Amino acid sequence: MPQIDFYILHTKARQERDRLACQLVDKAWHQGYRTYIHTHSLIQAKQLDDLLWTFKDTSFLPHDIYPEVLSSTAPIRIGYTDQLCEKMEVLINLTATVPPFFALVKRIAEIVDDTPTAREAGRDRYRCYQQTADNVLKVHEIYR
């Protein structure tokens, strides 16, 4: 079962959540992991796609949107469906629910915004993961 890290953001700025997702995917890519960023819609996937091109002046993160590009070999995929691309090792979940394919990856990053609705959805995801055997859960507090 995967290791699951919860990142609790202490800011209400939505762009901070997306910037943290970019930082996490950058770190995973530099460590050699194939990463899937799970979003709730094609619109959110495209916004994140744009941010991955610009969030860092000094580097490029090879990525694309799944399933728009099915035969891609990009190590970073952004998706919005209930299916996971093949051979993904890290999942960055930007949705309010636990993806049905969560057990297929080695690591999961859950980013929780500092709003009552997001915190409650984060607690629900934490409880869901906790009920699944052998998960390693960690919580990180991030102040911005």
mmCIF file of C-alpha atoms in Angstrom:
data_model
loop_
_atom_site.group_PDB
_atom_site.id
_atom_site.type_symbol
_atom_site.label_atom_id
_atom_site.label_comp_id
_atom_site.label_asym_id
_atom_site.label_seq_id
_atom_site.Cartn_x
_atom_site.Cartn_y
_atom_site.Cartn_z
ATOM 1 C CA MET A 1 0.000 0.000 0.000
ATOM 2 C CA PRO A 2 1.178 3.522 -0.639
ATOM 3 C CA GLN A 3 2.677 6.068 1.693
ATOM 4 C CA ILE A 4 0.270 8.995 1.951
ATOM 5 C CA ASP A 5 1.390 12.512 2.826
ATOM 6 C CA PHE A 6 -1.157 15.195 3.684
ATOM 7 C CA TYR A 7 0.001 18.769 3.124
ATOM 8 C CA ILE A 8 -2.160 21.201 5.103
ATOM 9 C CA LEU A 9 -1.845 24.686 3.614
ATOM 10 C CA HIS A 10 -2.395 27.577 5.983
ATOM 11 C CA THR A 11 -3.398 30.068 3.318
ATOM 12 C CA LYS A 12 -6.613 30.705 1.457
ATOM 13 C CA ALA A 13 -4.878 31.515 -1.840
ATOM 14 C CA ARG A 14 -5.825 28.838 -4.387
ATOM 15 C CA GLN A 15 -2.684 29.475 -6.405
ATOM 16 C CA GLU A 16 -0.595 28.334 -3.417
ATOM 17 C CA ARG A 17 -2.134 24.858 -3.653
ATOM 18 C CA ASP A 18 -1.270 24.662 -7.334
ATOM 19 C CA ARG A 19 2.252 26.007 -6.719
ATOM 20 C CA LEU A 20 2.783 23.372 -4.023
ATOM 21 C CA ALA A 21 1.583 20.693 -6.461
ATOM 22 C CA CYS A 22 4.177 21.955 -8.975
ATOM 23 C CA GLN A 23 6.906 21.872 -6.332
ATOM 24 C CA LEU A 24 5.993 18.319 -5.355
ATOM 25 C CA VAL A 25 5.927 17.098 -8.958
ATOM 26 C CA ASP A 26 9.272 18.825 -9.593
ATOM 27 C CA LYS A 27 10.803 17.026 -6.611
ATOM 28 C CA ALA A 28 9.319 13.656 -7.648
ATOM 29 C CA TRP A 29 10.528 14.066 -11.248
ATOM 30 C CA HIS A 30 14.060 14.902 -10.119
ATOM 31 C CA GLN A 31 14.002 11.755 -7.977
ATOM 32 C CA GLY A 32 13.058 9.710 -11.048
ATOM 33 C CA TYR A 33 9.393 9.045 -10.247
ATOM 34 C CA ARG A 34 6.598 9.004 -12.817
ATOM 35 C CA THR A 35 3.868 11.255 -11.442
ATOM 36 C CA TYR A 36 0.141 11.582 -12.047
ATOM 37 C CA ILE A 37 -1.644 14.774 -10.979
ATOM 38 C CA HIS A 38 -5.338 14.046 -10.472
ATOM 39 C CA THR A 39 -7.653 17.031 -11.014
ATOM 40 C CA HIS A 40 -11.430 17.345 -10.889
ATOM 41 C CA SER A 41 -11.908 18.663 -14.455
ATOM 42 C CA LEU A 42 -10.320 19.318 -17.813
ATOM 43 C CA ILE A 43 -10.367 23.051 -17.002
ATOM 44 C CA GLN A 44 -8.308 22.493 -13.838
ATOM 45 C CA ALA A 45 -5.976 20.148 -15.741
ATOM 46 C CA LYS A 46 -5.331 22.837 -18.355
ATOM 47 C CA GLN A 47 -4.704 25.479 -15.687
ATOM 48 C CA LEU A 48 -2.150 23.208 -14.048
ATOM 49 C CA ASP A 49 -0.651 22.432 -17.463
ATOM 50 C CA ASP A 50 -0.087 26.175 -18.000
ATOM 51 C CA LEU A 51 1.420 26.589 -14.528
ATOM 52 C CA LEU A 52 3.862 23.694 -15.019
ATOM 53 C CA TRP A 53 5.280 25.574 -18.026
ATOM 54 C CA THR A 54 5.858 28.778 -16.071
ATOM 55 C CA PHE A 55 6.221 28.144 -12.349
ATOM 56 C CA LYS A 56 10.028 27.889 -12.546
ATOM 57 C CA ASP A 57 12.216 29.943 -14.861
ATOM 58 C CA THR A 58 15.152 27.557 -14.670
ATOM 59 C CA SER A 59 13.611 24.216 -15.550
ATOM 60 C CA PHE A 60 11.172 22.309 -17.732
ATOM 61 C CA LEU A 61 8.919 19.553 -16.456
ATOM 62 C CA PRO A 62 7.970 17.138 -19.271
ATOM 63 C CA HIS A 63 4.231 16.637 -18.983
ATOM 64 C CA ASP A 64 0.931 16.332 -20.818
ATOM 65 C CA ILE A 65 -2.776 15.923 -20.180
ATOM 66 C CA TYR A 66 -4.272 12.421 -19.995
ATOM 67 C CA PRO A 67 -6.315 11.093 -21.795
ATOM 68 C CA GLU A 68 -5.846 13.851 -24.404
ATOM 69 C CA VAL A 69 -2.481 12.281 -25.334
ATOM 70 C CA LEU A 70 -2.918 8.513 -24.944
ATOM 71 C CA SER A 71 0.393 7.224 -26.321
ATOM 72 C CA SER A 72 2.579 9.639 -24.382
ATOM 73 C CA THR A 73 5.773 8.641 -22.614
ATOM 74 C CA ALA A 74 5.881 11.831 -20.528
ATOM 75 C CA PRO A 75 6.915 11.132 -16.933
ATOM 76 C CA ILE A 76 4.349 13.646 -15.639
ATOM 77 C CA ARG A 77 0.676 13.287 -16.566
ATOM 78 C CA ILE A 78 -2.248 15.480 -15.566
ATOM 79 C CA GLY A 79 -5.632 13.785 -15.608
ATOM 80 C CA TYR A 80 -9.240 14.260 -14.626
ATOM 81 C CA THR A 81 -10.882 10.853 -15.175
ATOM 82 C CA ASP A 82 -11.292 7.842 -12.892
ATOM 83 C CA GLN A 83 -8.531 5.968 -14.714
ATOM 84 C CA LEU A 84 -4.823 6.064 -13.997
ATOM 85 C CA CYS A 85 -2.170 6.059 -16.709
ATOM 86 C CA GLU A 86 0.121 3.052 -16.800
ATOM 87 C CA LYS A 87 3.333 2.919 -14.762
ATOM 88 C CA MET A 88 2.644 5.902 -12.490
ATOM 89 C CA GLU A 89 4.406 5.815 -9.119
ATOM 90 C CA VAL A 90 3.327 9.053 -7.426
ATOM 91 C CA LEU A 91 -0.176 10.482 -7.251
ATOM 92 C CA ILE A 92 -0.823 14.129 -6.414
ATOM 93 C CA ASN A 93 -4.536 14.343 -5.653
ATOM 94 C CA LEU A 94 -6.132 17.759 -6.131
ATOM 95 C CA THR A 95 -9.712 16.508 -5.868
ATOM 96 C CA ALA A 96 -12.023 16.338 -2.842
ATOM 97 C CA THR A 97 -12.333 12.535 -2.947
ATOM 98 C CA VAL A 98 -10.072 9.482 -2.820
ATOM 99 C CA PRO A 99 -9.369 8.330 -6.389
ATOM 100 C CA PRO A 100 -10.487 4.741 -7.043
ATOM 101 C CA PHE A 101 -6.999 3.812 -8.284
ATOM 102 C CA PHE A 102 -5.055 5.076 -5.258
ATOM 103 C CA ALA A 103 -3.680 1.623 -4.341
ATOM 104 C CA LEU A 104 -1.834 1.375 -7.685
ATOM 105 C CA VAL A 105 0.865 3.917 -6.765
ATOM 106 C CA LYS A 106 3.744 3.968 -4.274
ATOM 107 C CA ARG A 107 3.168 7.465 -2.877
ATOM 108 C CA ILE A 108 0.256 9.861 -2.615
ATOM 109 C CA ALA A 109 0.330 13.584 -1.879
ATOM 110 C CA GLU A 110 -2.924 15.092 -0.647
ATOM 111 C CA ILE A 111 -3.020 18.891 -0.578
ATOM 112 C CA VAL A 112 -5.635 20.420 1.722
ATOM 113 C CA ASP A 113 -6.574 24.106 1.463
ATOM 114 C CA ASP A 114 -7.295 26.219 4.529
ATOM 115 C CA THR A 115 -11.066 26.445 4.116
ATOM 116 C CA PRO A 116 -13.703 24.654 6.216
ATOM 117 C CA THR A 117 -15.005 22.676 3.212
ATOM 118 C CA ALA A 118 -11.533 21.604 2.085
ATOM 119 C CA ARG A 119 -10.479 20.662 5.634
ATOM 120 C CA GLU A 120 -13.590 18.486 6.098
ATOM 121 C CA ALA A 121 -13.021 16.780 2.721
ATOM 122 C CA GLY A 122 -9.383 16.234 3.747
ATOM 123 C CA ARG A 123 -10.491 14.621 7.006
ATOM 124 C CA ASP A 124 -12.829 12.339 5.066
ATOM 125 C CA ARG A 125 -9.978 11.272 2.770
ATOM 126 C CA TYR A 126 -7.706 10.708 5.768
ATOM 127 C CA ARG A 127 -10.325 8.445 7.395
ATOM 128 C CA CYS A 128 -10.818 6.561 4.131
ATOM 129 C CA TYR A 129 -7.088 5.910 3.771
ATOM 130 C CA GLN A 130 -6.846 5.022 7.468
ATOM 131 C CA GLN A 131 -9.448 2.266 7.021
ATOM 132 C CA THR A 132 -7.392 0.681 4.255
ATOM 133 C CA ALA A 133 -4.779 -1.674 5.678
ATOM 134 C CA ASP A 134 -1.054 -0.925 5.697
ATOM 135 C CA ASN A 135 -1.094 2.721 4.634
ATOM 136 C CA VAL A 136 1.552 5.009 6.091
ATOM 137 C CA LEU A 137 -0.060 8.389 6.795
ATOM 138 C CA LYS A 138 1.891 11.589 7.459
ATOM 139 C CA VAL A 139 0.651 15.145 7.934
ATOM 140 C CA HIS A 140 2.736 18.206 7.029
ATOM 141 C CA GLU A 141 1.704 21.749 8.056
ATOM 142 C CA ILE A 142 2.699 24.420 5.536
ATOM 143 C CA TYR A 143 2.466 28.121 6.380
ATOM 144 C CA ARG A 144 2.575 30.633 3.528
#
